Amino acid sequence: MRVQIAAIVTLCSIGAAEAKEIIRCTSKNAPEVVMSLDAQKMLKRTVSCISGSFVSDMTPCATNGGYGLSYPTGSAALREIVTRWQDYNDHHGGVVSHGVNPQTIVFSGSWMSDNGNKELWTFIANRLTGTAKLKIPKGEDGAGEYDYTCLRASQKF
């Protein structure tokens, strides 16, 4: 019986490794964006992350349907992961939300302070068309909307 359970756990672990996705998005007028879905463990949770030059002062990672809360200073490392927006009302620092389904991948970054939550950027990718859009609100560095083309990428090493 223990051998069967160990075999099932091993197979599930292998399946989880295959569930990792890396998606690379390029634009004619904006820097590259890379999304890694369910590819890292942080704070004992599996998270998805986004990278791009528009991200600063936060660790841009969260669980699907959750929020990654970053420390407000220093390396801005991930401090906590919560599942409800109500749970970060007293947080000061970067907030990244993330959601994924068969059609869409969304990451959104904001800054929470005593003045409330200030949206910094949103990246929405359509998994059916392979297109995406980065939106940076007026008043922020790089403000505007940028169109992207996205493809699943594989690691070379």
PDB file of C-alpha atoms in Angstrom:
ATOM      1  CA  MET A   1       0.000   0.000   0.000  1.00  0.00           C
ATOM      2  CA  ARG A   2       2.803   2.460   0.886  1.00  0.00           C
ATOM      3  CA  VAL A   3       4.508   1.715  -2.426  1.00  0.00           C
ATOM      4  CA  GLN A   4       1.289   2.526  -4.306  1.00  0.00           C
ATOM      5  CA  ILE A   5       0.887   5.811  -2.420  1.00  0.00           C
ATOM      6  CA  ALA A   6       4.526   6.720  -3.088  1.00  0.00           C
ATOM      7  CA  ALA A   7       4.037   5.952  -6.783  1.00  0.00           C
ATOM      8  CA  ILE A   8       0.933   8.165  -6.931  1.00  0.00           C
ATOM      9  CA  VAL A   9       2.741  11.012  -5.154  1.00  0.00           C
ATOM     10  CA  THR A  10       5.654  10.671  -7.592  1.00  0.00           C
ATOM     11  CA  LEU A  11       3.327  10.736 -10.599  1.00  0.00           C
ATOM     12  CA  CYS A  12       1.521  13.808  -9.227  1.00  0.00           C
ATOM     13  CA  SER A  13       4.873  15.533  -8.725  1.00  0.00           C
ATOM     14  CA  ILE A  14       5.846  14.779 -12.300  1.00  0.00           C
ATOM     15  CA  GLY A  15       2.489  16.133 -13.501  1.00  0.00           C
ATOM     16  CA  ALA A  16       2.974  19.298 -11.490  1.00  0.00           C
ATOM     17  CA  ALA A  17       6.368  19.857 -13.088  1.00  0.00           C
ATOM     18  CA  GLU A  18       4.793  19.562 -16.535  1.00  0.00           C
ATOM     19  CA  ALA A  19       2.119  22.112 -15.576  1.00  0.00           C
ATOM     20  CA  LYS A  20       4.747  24.868 -15.491  1.00  0.00           C
ATOM     21  CA  GLU A  21       4.435  27.258 -18.393  1.00  0.00           C
ATOM     22  CA  ILE A  22       6.714  30.009 -19.582  1.00  0.00           C
ATOM     23  CA  ILE A  23       5.127  32.533 -21.917  1.00  0.00           C
ATOM     24  CA  ARG A  24       7.206  35.140 -23.737  1.00  0.00           C
ATOM     25  CA  CYS A  25       5.506  38.259 -25.072  1.00  0.00           C
ATOM     26  CA  THR A  26       7.102  40.718 -27.487  1.00  0.00           C
ATOM     27  CA  SER A  27       6.027  44.107 -28.775  1.00  0.00           C
ATOM     28  CA  LYS A  28       7.206  46.415 -31.546  1.00  0.00           C
ATOM     29  CA  ASN A  29       7.202  49.407 -29.180  1.00  0.00           C
ATOM     30  CA  ALA A  30       7.685  48.011 -25.666  1.00  0.00           C
ATOM     31  CA  PRO A  31      10.161  45.748 -23.824  1.00  0.00           C
ATOM     32  CA  GLU A  32       9.705  41.978 -23.581  1.00  0.00           C
ATOM     33  CA  VAL A  33       7.407  40.466 -20.948  1.00  0.00           C
ATOM     34  CA  VAL A  34       7.822  36.943 -19.571  1.00  0.00           C
ATOM     35  CA  MET A  35       5.174  35.129 -17.539  1.00  0.00           C
ATOM     36  CA  SER A  36       5.965  31.951 -15.623  1.00  0.00           C
ATOM     37  CA  LEU A  37       2.828  30.107 -14.561  1.00  0.00           C
ATOM     38  CA  ASP A  38       2.929  27.880 -11.478  1.00  0.00           C
ATOM     39  CA  ALA A  39       6.706  27.732 -11.841  1.00  0.00           C
ATOM     40  CA  GLN A  40       7.974  28.834  -8.428  1.00  0.00           C
ATOM     41  CA  LYS A  41       7.435  28.216  -4.733  1.00  0.00           C
ATOM     42  CA  MET A  42       7.354  31.255  -2.455  1.00  0.00           C
ATOM     43  CA  LEU A  43       6.196  31.313   1.137  1.00  0.00           C
ATOM     44  CA  LYS A  44       5.339  27.597   0.782  1.00  0.00           C
ATOM     45  CA  ARG A  45       2.870  28.338  -2.051  1.00  0.00           C
ATOM     46  CA  THR A  46       3.055  27.770  -5.803  1.00  0.00           C
ATOM     47  CA  VAL A  47       3.025  31.136  -7.538  1.00  0.00           C
ATOM     48  CA  SER A  48       3.018  32.582 -11.022  1.00  0.00           C
ATOM     49  CA  CYS A  49       5.235  35.559 -11.833  1.00  0.00           C
ATOM     50  CA  ILE A  50       5.602  38.233 -14.493  1.00  0.00           C
ATOM     51  CA  SER A  51       8.721  40.137 -15.462  1.00  0.00           C
ATOM     52  CA  GLY A  52       9.107  43.303 -17.478  1.00  0.00           C
ATOM     53  CA  SER A  53      10.725  46.717 -17.220  1.00  0.00           C
ATOM     54  CA  PHE A  54       7.420  48.228 -16.018  1.00  0.00           C
ATOM     55  CA  VAL A  55       7.680  46.258 -12.738  1.00  0.00           C
ATOM     56  CA  SER A  56       9.530  47.967  -9.885  1.00  0.00           C
ATOM     57  CA  ASP A  57       9.582  47.990  -6.095  1.00  0.00           C
ATOM     58  CA  MET A  58       7.757  44.659  -5.762  1.00  0.00           C
ATOM     59  CA  THR A  59       8.073  40.935  -6.311  1.00  0.00           C
ATOM     60  CA  PRO A  60       5.540  40.425  -9.130  1.00  0.00           C
ATOM     61  CA  CYS A  61       4.248  37.001  -8.096  1.00  0.00           C
ATOM     62  CA  ALA A  62       0.935  35.674  -6.771  1.00  0.00           C
ATOM     63  CA  THR A  63      -1.182  32.552  -6.616  1.00  0.00           C
ATOM     64  CA  ASN A  64      -3.993  32.090  -9.131  1.00  0.00           C
ATOM     65  CA  GLY A  65      -6.831  34.223  -7.781  1.00  0.00           C
ATOM     66  CA  GLY A  66      -4.594  35.621  -5.064  1.00  0.00           C
ATOM     67  CA  TYR A  67      -2.509  38.628  -4.141  1.00  0.00           C
ATOM     68  CA  GLY A  68       1.226  38.802  -3.533  1.00  0.00           C
ATOM     69  CA  LEU A  69       2.167  41.478  -0.991  1.00  0.00           C
ATOM     70  CA  SER A  70       5.716  42.844  -1.134  1.00  0.00           C
ATOM     71  CA  TYR A  71       7.699  44.649   1.528  1.00  0.00           C
ATOM     72  CA  PRO A  72       7.678  48.435   0.931  1.00  0.00           C
ATOM     73  CA  THR A  73      11.460  48.921   1.044  1.00  0.00           C
ATOM     74  CA  GLY A  74      14.741  47.151   0.494  1.00  0.00           C
ATOM     75  CA  SER A  75      14.611  44.247  -1.925  1.00  0.00           C
ATOM     76  CA  ALA A  76      10.787  44.439  -1.931  1.00  0.00           C
ATOM     77  CA  ALA A  77      10.618  40.678  -1.380  1.00  0.00           C
ATOM     78  CA  LEU A  78       7.294  38.904  -1.071  1.00  0.00           C
ATOM     79  CA  ARG A  79       5.999  39.312   2.480  1.00  0.00           C
ATOM     80  CA  GLU A  80       2.658  37.509   2.336  1.00  0.00           C
ATOM     81  CA  ILE A  81       0.171  35.864  -0.006  1.00  0.00           C
ATOM     82  CA  VAL A  82      -3.546  36.420   0.574  1.00  0.00           C
ATOM     83  CA  THR A  83      -6.655  35.267  -1.251  1.00  0.00           C
ATOM     84  CA  ARG A  84      -9.005  38.196  -0.587  1.00  0.00           C
ATOM     85  CA  TRP A  85      -8.503  41.886  -1.349  1.00  0.00           C
ATOM     86  CA  GLN A  86      -9.896  42.685   2.106  1.00  0.00           C
ATOM     87  CA  ASP A  87      -6.847  40.981   3.626  1.00  0.00           C
ATOM     88  CA  TYR A  88      -4.385  43.599   2.372  1.00  0.00           C
ATOM     89  CA  ASN A  89      -6.209  46.765   3.500  1.00  0.00           C
ATOM     90  CA  ASP A  90      -3.561  47.436   6.168  1.00  0.00           C
ATOM     91  CA  HIS A  91      -0.621  46.536   3.898  1.00  0.00           C
ATOM     92  CA  HIS A  92       1.926  49.152   2.824  1.00  0.00           C
ATOM     93  CA  GLY A  93       3.857  48.208  -0.301  1.00  0.00           C
ATOM     94  CA  GLY A  94       3.484  46.491  -3.651  1.00  0.00           C
ATOM     95  CA  VAL A  95       0.464  44.327  -4.444  1.00  0.00           C
ATOM     96  CA  VAL A  96       0.309  41.934  -7.392  1.00  0.00           C
ATOM     97  CA  SER A  97      -2.901  40.160  -8.312  1.00  0.00           C
ATOM     98  CA  HIS A  98      -3.046  37.257 -10.723  1.00  0.00           C
ATOM     99  CA  GLY A  99      -5.706  35.194 -12.410  1.00  0.00           C
ATOM    100  CA  VAL A 100      -5.583  32.550 -15.110  1.00  0.00           C
ATOM    101  CA  ASN A 101      -8.178  30.456 -16.912  1.00  0.00           C
ATOM    102  CA  PRO A 102      -8.201  28.650 -20.281  1.00  0.00           C
ATOM    103  CA  GLN A 103      -8.863  31.939 -22.132  1.00  0.00           C
ATOM    104  CA  THR A 104      -7.022  34.672 -20.205  1.00  0.00           C
ATOM    105  CA  ILE A 105      -3.967  35.395 -18.072  1.00  0.00           C
ATOM    106  CA  VAL A 106      -4.034  38.577 -15.981  1.00  0.00           C
ATOM    107  CA  PHE A 107      -1.410  40.223 -13.785  1.00  0.00           C
ATOM    108  CA  SER A 108      -1.986  43.574 -12.137  1.00  0.00           C
ATOM    109  CA  GLY A 109       0.428  45.619 -10.042  1.00  0.00           C
ATOM    110  CA  SER A 110      -0.452  48.354  -7.586  1.00  0.00           C
ATOM    111  CA  TRP A 111       0.896  50.198  -4.551  1.00  0.00           C
ATOM    112  CA  MET A 112      -1.026  50.151  -1.271  1.00  0.00           C
ATOM    113  CA  SER A 113      -0.550  52.980   1.235  1.00  0.00           C
ATOM    114  CA  ASP A 114      -2.525  55.091   3.697  1.00  0.00           C
ATOM    115  CA  ASN A 115      -3.973  56.866   0.633  1.00  0.00           C
ATOM    116  CA  GLY A 116      -5.442  53.623  -0.728  1.00  0.00           C
ATOM    117  CA  ASN A 117      -4.531  51.364  -3.624  1.00  0.00           C
ATOM    118  CA  LYS A 118      -2.854  53.032  -6.628  1.00  0.00           C
ATOM    119  CA  GLU A 119      -2.893  51.027  -9.863  1.00  0.00           C
ATOM    120  CA  LEU A 120       0.536  50.924 -11.561  1.00  0.00           C
ATOM    121  CA  TRP A 121       0.057  48.493 -14.461  1.00  0.00           C
ATOM    122  CA  THR A 122      -2.118  45.679 -15.836  1.00  0.00           C
ATOM    123  CA  PHE A 123      -1.080  42.963 -18.288  1.00  0.00           C
ATOM    124  CA  ILE A 124      -3.833  40.895 -19.933  1.00  0.00           C
ATOM    125  CA  ALA A 125      -3.021  38.044 -22.318  1.00  0.00           C
ATOM    126  CA  ASN A 126      -5.572  36.237 -24.484  1.00  0.00           C
ATOM    127  CA  ARG A 127      -4.580  32.568 -24.629  1.00  0.00           C
ATOM    128  CA  LEU A 128      -6.793  31.900 -27.657  1.00  0.00           C
ATOM    129  CA  THR A 129      -5.413  34.636 -29.934  1.00  0.00           C
ATOM    130  CA  GLY A 130      -1.867  34.885 -28.551  1.00  0.00           C
ATOM    131  CA  THR A 131      -2.219  38.635 -28.100  1.00  0.00           C
ATOM    132  CA  ALA A 132      -1.793  40.735 -24.976  1.00  0.00           C
ATOM    133  CA  LYS A 133      -2.022  44.312 -23.791  1.00  0.00           C
ATOM    134  CA  LEU A 134      -0.025  46.203 -21.182  1.00  0.00           C
ATOM    135  CA  LYS A 135      -1.873  49.171 -19.670  1.00  0.00           C
ATOM    136  CA  ILE A 136      -0.007  51.763 -17.625  1.00  0.00           C
ATOM    137  CA  PRO A 137      -2.207  54.571 -16.242  1.00  0.00           C
ATOM    138  CA  LYS A 138      -1.686  58.232 -17.038  1.00  0.00           C
ATOM    139  CA  GLY A 139       0.806  59.819 -14.661  1.00  0.00           C
ATOM    140  CA  GLU A 140       2.950  56.684 -14.310  1.00  0.00           C
ATOM    141  CA  ASP A 141       6.323  56.078 -15.996  1.00  0.00           C
ATOM    142  CA  GLY A 142       5.717  54.703 -19.488  1.00  0.00           C
ATOM    143  CA  ALA A 143       1.992  55.560 -19.423  1.00  0.00           C
ATOM    144  CA  GLY A 144       0.022  54.137 -22.333  1.00  0.00           C
ATOM    145  CA  GLU A 145      -1.256  50.924 -23.856  1.00  0.00           C
ATOM    146  CA  TYR A 146       1.096  48.495 -25.571  1.00  0.00           C
ATOM    147  CA  ASP A 147       0.162  45.542 -27.778  1.00  0.00           C
ATOM    148  CA  TYR A 148       2.034  42.244 -27.556  1.00  0.00           C
ATOM    149  CA  THR A 149       2.247  38.906 -29.325  1.00  0.00           C
ATOM    150  CA  CYS A 150       2.792  35.954 -26.986  1.00  0.00           C
ATOM    151  CA  LEU A 151       4.079  32.420 -27.461  1.00  0.00           C
ATOM    152  CA  ARG A 152       4.767  29.533 -25.134  1.00  0.00           C
ATOM    153  CA  ALA A 153       8.517  29.326 -24.613  1.00  0.00           C
ATOM    154  CA  SER A 154      10.722  26.449 -23.611  1.00  0.00           C
ATOM    155  CA  GLN A 155      13.858  26.658 -21.562  1.00  0.00           C
ATOM    156  CA  LYS A 156      17.092  26.079 -23.448  1.00  0.00           C
ATOM    157  CA  PHE A 157      18.951  24.809 -20.372  1.00  0.00           C
TER     158      PHE A 157
END
